[in-house]
Structures are given as structure tokens and as C-alpha cells.
Amino acid sequence: MKSLVKTSIKLLFRTKAFWFFLILMPILSTLILKIKFDSSAAYLDNMEEKINELESDDSKVAYYGGKGEYVVKVYDASHSDTSEYVLNKLAQSGLILVCRADISDKNLADDYIDKRIKKDGYEDRMGVAIYIHQDFNERAAEGKAEDAVSVYVLSDDERTEALENELKFQLARVNGAGGKLETLEMGDDLLPEKELVSVAGGNGRSLTIKQTNQKTQMGYAFAFMTLGYVFCGIFVAHSAIKEQKNGVYTRISLTKASTFKYFASKFVTTFLISIMIAGVVFLCSLVLDTNDLGMSRLTYIFIIFMQGLIFSSLSMLIGILLGDVMSANVAAFCTWCFSALLSGLYFPLNYTSIGLKVLSFLMPQKWFLEGTEMIFVGDNKALPMLICITVAYLAVSVSLGSLGLKMRRIDSWGNS
């Protein structure tokens, strides 16, 4: 067993591509964790709470309501500071997604808005359309701002009543201030500020904005590391494929070493490779602190190691079963690519179909992201859960690999 493992390790050390993935992937994952960026908008609903500006009045707003938001399309013929104030207040209410089309520079015909609303009703999807007239400021100064605003209800959504009440409240404030923006802003200074504290994760765990960003960065780091582990595992498969084609495996099977010992040596090799890569990750992580990781350094290394053990073993088995270097490389890349996409490493899958969510939970990275989130909130069950997940995936990989190798051996005997 030892001699087989030593031989496999020596062959790997002679492979230049192995050193590329061994060193570069940990460096890239570390750089990702070091870079500071804000990705929380992808996890928060209506986080920005601002007016969405449309390119033209023909732009459709249905695309803005992908998460079930109550979309309002506004035709703003005034485009004044006061109308901007009212629309911002609607957007900041937390209920309404405001999409504005600036039509202040158009010469409007009498039936223009009627045609637009009819078209919106047939070709677009929104809760309400609002038309702000050109003389909005003048009417507001007279205390009649509501006369310069037309509301067209285009759905039977129950939130329409809440929108109408909010709009009436804001217009009443505009009337009370005589349409003067300074007076309205003075009134806002007397109100308590709205503060966004946290966001609940998919399982009800509350993450701060910082933790949400760390989770996203960790997902990108996992993507780089799994790529490294997948191809380091496939390099072990390359050596096994060459040994089978060159008759080395046949000569080994004629000695005292059994088939089980031969393939067990390949698993030991992948285990040692996983330790080596984890060691490089540890060295790279010395430039990071716990604020960058959101967890202790040893916990981070242990998570990377367990995830790597799964993917290096899986790719090694896939490569050996395929029995061809090129096919093994393509399979390894596809395994990494689709598992990373379906697990939500690049973007959240909260609003996808049920089928995609089920596929997502079949991917190992998904469970490691869940474990990361649990660690962020101080859940002590995270590491035991990840250990069980790792053992389960390894058991499935070994079982399917053993069955595949047995069937492949039977098929080769039949062909001979």
C-alpha cells in the first residue's frame, strides 16, 4: 500500500498542472475573501428602496417584479423636485417598487395617457399606473396636489388600497407644505430614521449585512477551491488510467496487492492531496483575519478540507470509470461547473423553481454554504452536520465507484 501511494504522489509531483491548481486556487480564493464588496442586494427584498428610472415610456416594468413586488409605473410629466419627493416616499415605504418614465419633455396629446394605460393593461404587468400632470407644482402650491395626479388600477391586488392610502398621505403633506420642498424636508428631520439591521436567511437565520457579504465571498472562494480539488483528483485518475492502459495495473494485480488495495491507495492519495491543499490554504489565510472569514481560521481550513475530500475523491472515481484522459477532464470540468451553479455559489436560488431547489440540495457546496451560515450565527450544530454530510457523500461515491468498477471489469471480461 505504501509503495503504491508513494508512486502515485511522485507521479503527481512531476505533473506541472498539478502544481498550478495546488498553488493558484488557494491564492485566488484568499484574494476573493480579502476584497470588500457589497452583494447584499441580491439577498434583500427592496433593499435599495429608490426610484427605478425607465429608458422610455415604452419600457416594460414586468421584469422588475420577479420577486412578487408590487410594481407601480409612473408617467411623470412634471419631473419636479416635489414630484421626485413624493415618488421617493412611495419607494421608501417598503411596499412599492416604483418605476418612472420621464415624459416631461414630450408634447402630450389629449388621448396619450389613455392609449398608454390601455397598452400597459394588455402588454405589461403592474399593480397601478400613475400619471403626474405637468402642472403638479402649481396645483400643490394651491393645496390641490391630488388634482394633478391620476391613478389607474390595473390589477386586483389587495395591496392597491395600501398604495392609495400612502399616496393620499404624501399628497396631503405636500398640500400642507404648500408644495415647498424645504418645508417637507424639515418635517422629515423630525421623524425617526429608518435603520436596516439584518436579513433573514433561507432557513430563518438572521444575518447582518456584513455576514451576508461574507457568505457571498465564501461562496466564490468555495468555487475556486472546488475547481482545484476536482482537477487534483482527476490527476490521480490520469495516473490510474495510464497504469491500466500500460499494463501496470495488470502486473500489480498479479502480485500480492489486491484490487481493493490498489484503489484504496488512490483514495489515500486523494486524502493526502486534500491535506496538502488545505495546508496551502492555511498559509494563504495568514493574510486574513477572523473579520474577513467570519469564523476561526481552523474552522475555515477544516471546512475547505472536508469539501475538498468530497470533490477530489468524486472526480478521481469519475476519471477512473471513464477510462479516458480527455473524457475525464471534460467530466471534471462539467462536475465543477454545474455543481457550483446549482448550489448557489454565484447567486442565490431563493426565487427559483422547486425543481432547481431540490437539485441544489443534492450539491455538496450547498450544504457547506448552509454550514457557513450556521457558523456565522453561532450554531454549534454546523460542524457535526458538515462531518455527517462529508461521510455521506464519500460513502455514496465509494459505493457507486465500486459498483461501476465491478461492472466495467465484467464488461471488459465479456469483450475479451
Short mmCIF file of C-alpha atoms in Angstrom, two decimals:
data_model
loop_
_atom_site.label_atom_id
_atom_site.label_comp_id
_atom_site.label_asym_id
_atom_site.label_seq_id
_atom_site.Cartn_x
_atom_site.Cartn_y
_atom_site.Cartn_z
CA MET A 1 0.00 0.00 0.00
CA LYS A 2 2.74 2.46 0.96
CA SER A 3 4.71 1.87 -2.21
CA LEU A 4 1.60 2.39 -4.34
CA VAL A 5 0.80 5.66 -2.57
CA LYS A 6 4.41 6.86 -2.88
CA THR A 7 4.43 6.08 -6.59
CA SER A 8 1.18 7.98 -7.14
CA ILE A 9 2.48 11.01 -5.20
CA LYS A 10 5.73 11.03 -7.20
CA LEU A 11 3.81 10.97 -10.48
CA LEU A 12 1.67 13.87 -9.30
CA PHE A 13 4.70 15.94 -8.33
CA ARG A 14 6.04 15.53 -11.87
CA THR A 15 2.81 16.98 -13.30
CA LYS A 16 3.13 20.74 -13.82
CA ALA A 17 -0.64 21.28 -13.99
CA PHE A 18 -0.96 19.75 -10.52
CA TRP A 19 1.24 22.50 -9.05
CA PHE A 20 -0.82 25.09 -10.89
CA PHE A 21 -4.05 24.03 -9.16
CA LEU A 22 -2.30 23.29 -5.86
CA ILE A 23 -0.96 26.83 -5.50
CA LEU A 24 -3.07 29.16 -7.66
CA MET A 25 -6.56 28.16 -6.48
CA PRO A 26 -5.87 28.82 -2.77
CA ILE A 27 -4.34 32.20 -3.69
CA LEU A 28 -7.38 33.19 -5.76
CA SER A 29 -9.82 32.11 -3.04
CA THR A 30 -7.86 34.15 -0.49
CA LEU A 31 -7.93 37.23 -2.71
CA ILE A 32 -11.71 36.89 -3.04
CA LEU A 33 -12.07 36.86 0.74
CA LYS A 34 -9.80 39.87 1.04
CA ILE A 35 -11.73 42.03 -1.43
CA LYS A 36 -14.54 44.09 0.12
CA PHE A 37 -17.77 44.45 -1.83
CA ASP A 38 -21.48 44.76 -1.18
CA SER A 39 -23.58 41.88 -2.53
CA SER A 40 -26.42 42.03 -0.01
CA ALA A 41 -28.85 43.48 -2.58
CA ALA A 42 -29.18 40.00 -4.08
CA TYR A 43 -30.47 38.67 -0.74
CA LEU A 44 -32.61 41.57 0.41
CA ASP A 45 -36.05 42.46 -0.91
CA ASN A 46 -36.47 46.13 -1.90
CA MET A 47 -33.21 46.91 -0.16
CA GLU A 48 -32.35 49.95 -2.27
CA GLU A 49 -35.85 51.46 -1.95
CA LYS A 50 -35.29 54.00 -4.71
CA ILE A 51 -36.97 55.02 -7.95
CA ASN A 52 -36.16 52.78 -10.92
CA GLU A 53 -35.68 55.01 -13.92
CA LEU A 54 -37.04 53.64 -17.22
CA GLU A 55 -35.30 54.32 -20.51
CA SER A 56 -38.57 55.39 -22.15
CA ASP A 57 -42.32 55.29 -21.61
CA ASP A 58 -42.41 52.13 -23.78
CA SER A 59 -40.20 50.19 -21.34
CA LYS A 60 -41.95 47.26 -19.67
CA VAL A 61 -41.93 47.03 -15.89
CA ALA A 62 -42.96 43.37 -15.55
CA TYR A 63 -39.28 42.38 -15.36
CA TYR A 64 -38.85 44.39 -12.16
CA GLY A 65 -41.39 42.32 -10.24
CA GLY A 66 -39.62 38.97 -10.34
CA LYS A 67 -39.86 38.50 -6.57
CA GLY A 68 -43.53 39.35 -6.27
CA GLU A 69 -43.08 43.07 -5.62
CA TYR A 70 -45.98 45.45 -6.09
CA VAL A 71 -44.84 47.33 -9.20
CA VAL A 72 -46.07 50.84 -9.96
CA LYS A 73 -45.36 52.56 -13.28
CA VAL A 74 -45.27 56.35 -13.10
CA TYR A 75 -45.62 58.69 -16.07
CA ASP A 76 -44.01 61.85 -14.71
CA ALA A 77 -44.84 64.87 -16.87
CA SER A 78 -43.79 67.26 -14.11
CA HIS A 79 -40.40 65.80 -13.13
CA SER A 80 -40.04 68.43 -10.44
CA ASP A 81 -38.33 68.22 -7.07
CA THR A 82 -41.70 67.88 -5.38
CA SER A 83 -42.90 65.00 -7.58
CA GLU A 84 -39.50 63.35 -7.05
CA TYR A 85 -40.01 63.70 -3.29
CA VAL A 86 -43.43 62.04 -3.40
CA LEU A 87 -42.17 59.12 -5.51
CA ASN A 88 -39.17 58.59 -3.24
CA LYS A 89 -41.50 58.43 -0.25
CA LEU A 90 -43.58 55.78 -2.03
CA ALA A 91 -40.46 53.76 -2.82
CA GLN A 92 -39.18 54.05 0.75
CA SER A 93 -42.42 52.75 2.21
CA GLY A 94 -41.11 49.21 1.73
CA LEU A 95 -44.25 48.05 -0.08
CA ILE A 96 -43.98 49.58 -3.54
CA LEU A 97 -41.46 49.22 -6.35
CA VAL A 98 -41.61 52.48 -8.29
CA CYS A 99 -40.64 52.60 -11.99
CA ARG A 100 -40.68 56.09 -13.52
CA ALA A 101 -40.88 57.13 -17.15
CA ASP A 102 -39.88 60.78 -17.64
CA ILE A 103 -42.28 62.33 -20.15
CA SER A 104 -41.73 65.97 -19.16
CA ASP A 105 -40.09 66.79 -22.49
CA LYS A 106 -42.98 65.48 -24.63
CA ASN A 107 -45.84 67.37 -26.16
CA LEU A 108 -48.70 65.27 -24.91
CA ALA A 109 -51.86 64.77 -26.91
CA ASP A 110 -55.19 64.58 -25.10
CA ASP A 111 -55.52 60.83 -25.54
CA TYR A 112 -51.84 60.00 -24.93
CA ILE A 113 -52.20 58.63 -21.41
CA ASP A 114 -55.39 56.72 -22.27
CA LYS A 115 -53.53 54.88 -25.03
CA ARG A 116 -50.55 54.19 -22.77
CA ILE A 117 -52.69 52.80 -19.96
CA LYS A 118 -54.62 50.59 -22.36
CA LYS A 119 -51.35 49.25 -23.75
CA ASP A 120 -49.99 48.66 -20.24
CA GLY A 121 -53.10 46.69 -19.35
CA TYR A 122 -52.66 44.32 -22.29
CA GLU A 123 -48.88 44.09 -22.78
CA ASP A 124 -47.35 44.74 -19.36
CA ARG A 125 -47.93 43.70 -15.74
CA MET A 126 -48.19 46.10 -12.83
CA GLY A 127 -50.42 46.90 -9.91
CA VAL A 128 -51.08 50.55 -10.69
CA ALA A 129 -50.10 53.21 -13.22
CA ILE A 130 -49.77 56.80 -12.02
CA TYR A 131 -49.81 59.91 -14.21
CA ILE A 132 -48.35 63.07 -12.68
CA HIS A 133 -49.58 66.09 -14.65
CA GLN A 134 -47.34 68.91 -15.88
CA ASP A 135 -48.96 71.43 -13.52
CA PHE A 136 -48.28 69.35 -10.40
CA ASN A 137 -46.23 72.10 -8.71
CA GLU A 138 -48.84 74.78 -9.39
CA ARG A 139 -51.67 72.61 -8.03
CA ALA A 140 -49.55 71.68 -5.00
CA ALA A 141 -48.96 75.38 -4.23
CA GLU A 142 -52.74 75.84 -4.25
CA GLY A 143 -53.21 72.90 -1.87
CA LYS A 144 -54.76 70.75 -4.61
CA ALA A 145 -51.92 68.32 -5.45
CA GLU A 146 -54.33 65.40 -5.74
CA ASP A 147 -55.96 67.08 -8.76
CA ALA A 148 -52.66 66.78 -10.66
CA VAL A 149 -52.26 63.05 -10.03
CA SER A 150 -54.26 60.33 -11.84
CA VAL A 151 -54.22 56.74 -10.60
CA TYR A 152 -55.12 53.81 -12.88
CA VAL A 153 -55.69 50.48 -11.15
CA LEU A 154 -54.55 47.63 -13.45
CA SER A 155 -54.83 44.62 -11.15
CA ASP A 156 -56.95 43.22 -8.36
CA ASP A 157 -54.01 43.09 -5.96
CA GLU A 158 -55.09 43.72 -2.37
CA ARG A 159 -52.06 45.96 -1.84
CA THR A 160 -53.64 48.61 -4.06
CA GLU A 161 -55.56 50.02 -1.11
CA ALA A 162 -52.34 50.41 0.87
CA LEU A 163 -50.75 52.25 -2.06
CA GLU A 164 -53.70 54.61 -2.41
CA ASN A 165 -53.60 55.40 1.32
CA GLU A 166 -49.86 56.07 1.20
CA LEU A 167 -50.24 58.28 -1.87
CA LYS A 168 -53.07 60.25 -0.25
CA PHE A 169 -50.97 60.73 2.88
CA GLN A 170 -47.97 62.05 0.93
CA LEU A 171 -50.13 64.36 -1.20
CA ALA A 172 -51.76 65.70 1.94
CA ARG A 173 -48.31 66.51 3.31
CA VAL A 174 -47.44 68.26 0.05
CA ASN A 175 -50.65 70.32 0.29
CA GLY A 176 -49.88 71.21 3.90
CA ALA A 177 -46.42 72.42 2.93
CA GLY A 178 -47.79 74.44 0.03
CA GLY A 179 -45.67 72.38 -2.39
CA LYS A 180 -42.44 73.66 -0.83
CA LEU A 181 -39.72 71.02 -0.69
CA GLU A 182 -37.84 72.75 2.13
CA THR A 183 -40.88 72.54 4.41
CA LEU A 184 -41.34 68.84 3.62
CA GLU A 185 -37.70 68.06 4.37
CA MET A 186 -37.89 69.97 7.65
CA GLY A 187 -40.78 67.72 8.63
CA ASP A 188 -38.71 64.64 7.73
CA ASP A 189 -35.95 65.75 10.09
CA LEU A 190 -38.38 65.41 12.99
CA LEU A 191 -39.18 61.77 12.12
CA PRO A 192 -37.13 58.81 13.47
CA GLU A 193 -34.64 57.44 10.97
CA LYS A 194 -35.28 54.06 9.40
CA GLU A 195 -32.42 51.64 10.11
CA LEU A 196 -31.90 48.31 8.34
CA VAL A 197 -30.38 45.91 10.85
CA SER A 198 -30.44 42.37 9.48
CA VAL A 199 -31.80 39.99 6.89
CA ALA A 200 -33.24 36.55 7.48
CA GLY A 201 -31.59 33.74 5.55
CA GLY A 202 -33.40 30.98 3.70
CA ASN A 203 -33.88 28.98 6.90
CA GLY A 204 -34.90 31.92 9.06
CA ARG A 205 -31.37 32.67 10.31
CA SER A 206 -30.76 36.38 10.68
CA LEU A 207 -27.56 37.64 9.08
CA THR A 208 -26.19 41.13 9.27
CA ILE A 209 -25.30 42.91 6.03
CA LYS A 210 -21.63 42.18 6.73
CA GLN A 211 -22.33 38.47 7.23
CA THR A 212 -24.39 38.36 4.05
CA ASN A 213 -21.44 39.78 2.13
CA GLN A 214 -19.11 37.31 3.82
CA LYS A 215 -21.37 34.44 2.84
CA THR A 216 -21.28 35.56 -0.80
CA GLN A 217 -17.50 35.89 -0.72
CA MET A 218 -17.23 32.46 0.87
CA GLY A 219 -19.30 31.04 -1.99
CA TYR A 220 -16.86 32.46 -4.54
CA ALA A 221 -13.94 31.09 -2.52
CA PHE A 222 -15.59 27.65 -2.45
CA ALA A 223 -15.97 27.81 -6.25
CA PHE A 224 -12.22 28.35 -6.75
CA MET A 225 -11.26 25.72 -4.20
CA THR A 226 -13.59 23.04 -5.58
CA LEU A 227 -12.12 23.65 -9.04
CA GLY A 228 -8.67 22.99 -7.61
CA TYR A 229 -9.77 19.87 -5.76
CA VAL A 230 -11.68 18.48 -8.75
CA PHE A 231 -8.68 18.69 -11.05
CA CYS A 232 -6.19 17.48 -8.46
CA GLY A 233 -8.42 14.44 -8.06
CA ILE A 234 -8.58 14.00 -11.81
CA PHE A 235 -4.77 13.96 -11.97
CA VAL A 236 -4.85 10.91 -9.69
CA ALA A 237 -7.31 9.36 -12.14
CA HIS A 238 -4.90 10.16 -15.01
CA SER A 239 -2.21 8.07 -13.38
CA ALA A 240 -4.65 5.20 -12.82
CA ILE A 241 -5.84 5.38 -16.46
CA LYS A 242 -2.24 5.27 -17.74
CA GLU A 243 -1.43 2.38 -15.42
CA GLN A 244 -4.39 0.42 -16.76
CA LYS A 245 -3.51 1.13 -20.40
CA ASN A 246 0.20 0.41 -19.94
CA GLY A 247 -0.45 -2.88 -18.17
CA VAL A 248 0.89 -1.64 -14.83
CA TYR A 249 -2.42 -2.40 -13.13
CA THR A 250 -2.36 -5.94 -14.54
CA ARG A 251 1.15 -6.55 -13.19
CA ILE A 252 0.12 -5.16 -9.80
CA SER A 253 -2.93 -7.46 -9.70
CA LEU A 254 -0.62 -10.45 -10.31
CA THR A 255 1.30 -9.63 -7.14
CA LYS A 256 0.06 -9.91 -3.57
CA ALA A 257 -1.59 -6.47 -3.87
CA SER A 258 -5.32 -6.94 -4.40
CA THR A 259 -7.61 -4.74 -6.48
CA PHE A 260 -9.03 -3.33 -3.27
CA LYS A 261 -5.57 -2.26 -2.08
CA TYR A 262 -4.81 -0.67 -5.44
CA PHE A 263 -7.90 1.53 -5.46
CA ALA A 264 -7.60 2.13 -1.72
CA SER A 265 -4.15 3.56 -2.40
CA LYS A 266 -5.72 6.02 -4.85
CA PHE A 267 -8.17 7.14 -2.15
CA VAL A 268 -5.30 7.59 0.29
CA THR A 269 -3.54 9.66 -2.36
CA THR A 270 -6.56 11.95 -2.74
CA PHE A 271 -6.73 12.22 1.05
CA LEU A 272 -3.10 13.33 1.21
CA ILE A 273 -3.68 15.79 -1.65
CA SER A 274 -6.62 17.27 0.24
CA ILE A 275 -4.37 17.77 3.26
CA MET A 276 -1.70 19.40 1.08
CA ILE A 277 -4.14 21.85 -0.47
CA ALA A 278 -5.63 22.61 2.94
CA GLY A 279 -2.09 23.36 4.12
CA VAL A 280 -1.55 25.82 1.26
CA VAL A 281 -4.93 27.42 2.08
CA PHE A 282 -3.82 27.77 5.70
CA LEU A 283 -0.63 29.56 4.66
CA CYS A 284 -2.58 31.88 2.37
CA SER A 285 -5.16 32.55 5.07
CA LEU A 286 -2.49 34.07 7.30
CA VAL A 287 -3.05 37.34 5.42
CA LEU A 288 -6.70 37.21 6.52
CA ASP A 289 -8.17 37.81 9.96
CA THR A 290 -11.32 36.50 11.58
CA ASN A 291 -13.23 39.58 10.39
CA ASP A 292 -12.55 38.56 6.79
CA LEU A 293 -13.57 34.95 7.41
CA GLY A 294 -16.43 35.38 9.86
CA MET A 295 -15.16 32.27 11.71
CA SER A 296 -11.96 30.92 13.24
CA ARG A 297 -9.09 30.07 10.90
CA LEU A 298 -9.05 26.38 11.87
CA THR A 299 -12.79 26.07 11.25
CA TYR A 300 -12.36 27.59 7.80
CA ILE A 301 -9.50 25.19 6.94
CA PHE A 302 -11.49 22.20 8.21
CA ILE A 303 -14.47 23.17 6.02
CA ILE A 304 -12.22 23.54 2.97
CA PHE A 305 -10.60 20.17 3.71
CA MET A 306 -13.91 18.30 4.02
CA GLN A 307 -15.28 19.87 0.87
CA GLY A 308 -12.05 19.07 -0.97
CA LEU A 309 -12.07 15.46 0.16
CA ILE A 310 -15.52 15.01 -1.37
CA PHE A 311 -14.66 16.53 -4.75
CA SER A 312 -11.18 15.08 -5.16
CA SER A 313 -12.50 11.57 -4.43
CA LEU A 314 -15.52 12.05 -6.67
CA SER A 315 -13.51 13.34 -9.64
CA MET A 316 -10.93 10.58 -9.18
CA LEU A 317 -13.64 7.92 -9.35
CA ILE A 318 -15.32 9.52 -12.36
CA GLY A 319 -12.00 9.66 -14.21
CA ILE A 320 -11.15 6.02 -13.48
CA LEU A 321 -14.62 4.85 -14.54
CA LEU A 322 -14.44 6.75 -17.84
CA GLY A 323 -11.01 5.30 -18.59
CA ASP A 324 -10.00 8.13 -20.93
CA VAL A 325 -7.96 11.23 -20.09
CA MET A 326 -9.87 13.66 -22.31
CA SER A 327 -13.28 12.37 -21.20
CA ALA A 328 -12.14 12.57 -17.58
CA ASN A 329 -11.08 16.22 -18.00
CA VAL A 330 -14.41 17.20 -19.60
CA ALA A 331 -16.37 15.33 -16.91
CA ALA A 332 -14.35 17.01 -14.15
CA PHE A 333 -14.99 20.48 -15.56
CA CYS A 334 -18.71 19.78 -16.02
CA THR A 335 -18.94 18.41 -12.47
CA TRP A 336 -17.40 21.58 -11.07
CA CYS A 337 -19.34 23.95 -13.32
CA PHE A 338 -22.85 22.55 -12.82
CA SER A 339 -22.45 21.79 -9.12
CA ALA A 340 -21.25 25.35 -8.46
CA LEU A 341 -24.13 26.85 -10.44
CA LEU A 342 -26.84 24.65 -8.92
CA SER A 343 -25.58 25.04 -5.36
CA GLY A 344 -25.91 28.82 -5.35
CA LEU A 345 -22.23 29.71 -5.06
CA TYR A 346 -22.55 32.52 -7.61
CA PHE A 347 -26.07 33.80 -6.93
CA PRO A 348 -28.91 32.90 -4.53
CA LEU A 349 -31.56 30.42 -5.67
CA ASN A 350 -34.27 31.61 -3.29
CA TYR A 351 -36.66 32.55 -6.08
CA THR A 352 -36.08 29.67 -8.48
CA SER A 353 -38.41 26.74 -9.15
CA ILE A 354 -38.90 23.87 -6.71
CA GLY A 355 -37.08 21.50 -9.08
CA LEU A 356 -33.95 23.66 -9.06
CA LYS A 357 -34.08 23.95 -5.28
CA VAL A 358 -34.21 20.14 -4.97
CA LEU A 359 -31.22 19.81 -7.32
CA SER A 360 -29.44 22.46 -5.28
CA PHE A 361 -29.65 20.38 -2.11
CA LEU A 362 -28.03 17.46 -3.95
CA MET A 363 -24.86 19.52 -4.40
CA PRO A 364 -22.22 19.33 -1.64
CA GLN A 365 -21.41 23.06 -1.84
CA LYS A 366 -24.99 23.92 -0.91
CA TRP A 367 -24.62 22.16 2.43
CA PHE A 368 -21.28 23.83 3.09
CA LEU A 369 -22.85 27.23 2.41
CA GLU A 370 -25.61 26.33 4.86
CA GLY A 371 -22.97 25.28 7.37
CA THR A 372 -21.14 28.57 6.88
CA GLU A 373 -24.34 30.47 7.59
CA MET A 374 -24.90 28.40 10.73
CA ILE A 375 -21.37 29.19 11.92
CA PHE A 376 -21.96 32.91 11.34
CA VAL A 377 -24.96 32.86 13.68
CA GLY A 378 -23.16 30.74 16.30
CA ASP A 379 -24.96 27.44 15.71
CA ASN A 380 -22.87 24.67 17.31
CA LYS A 381 -24.52 22.02 15.12
CA ALA A 382 -22.75 23.27 11.98
CA LEU A 383 -19.55 21.20 12.18
CA PRO A 384 -21.25 17.90 13.17
CA MET A 385 -23.68 18.43 10.30
CA LEU A 386 -20.85 19.04 7.81
CA ILE A 387 -18.95 15.98 9.05
CA CYS A 388 -22.05 13.82 8.51
CA ILE A 389 -22.53 15.33 5.05
CA THR A 390 -18.90 14.58 4.14
CA VAL A 391 -19.15 10.97 5.32
CA ALA A 392 -22.43 10.52 3.45
CA TYR A 393 -21.05 11.84 0.14
CA LEU A 394 -17.88 9.76 0.49
CA ALA A 395 -19.94 6.64 1.20
CA VAL A 396 -22.11 7.27 -1.87
CA SER A 397 -19.06 7.98 -4.04
CA VAL A 398 -17.24 4.83 -2.92
CA SER A 399 -20.35 2.66 -3.31
CA LEU A 400 -21.15 3.90 -6.79
CA GLY A 401 -17.49 3.79 -7.75
CA SER A 402 -17.10 0.19 -6.58
CA LEU A 403 -20.23 -0.83 -8.48
CA GLY A 404 -19.06 0.97 -11.60
CA LEU A 405 -15.61 -0.59 -11.45
CA LYS A 406 -17.11 -4.04 -10.98
CA MET A 407 -19.43 -3.61 -13.97
CA ARG A 408 -16.58 -2.22 -16.04
CA ARG A 409 -14.41 -5.21 -15.16
CA ILE A 410 -17.22 -7.64 -16.07
CA ASP A 411 -17.74 -5.82 -19.36
CA SER A 412 -14.03 -6.00 -20.18
CA TRP A 413 -14.04 -9.74 -19.47
CA GLY A 414 -17.06 -10.18 -21.73
CA ASN A 415 -15.37 -8.32 -24.58
CA SER A 416 -12.24 -10.43 -24.20
#
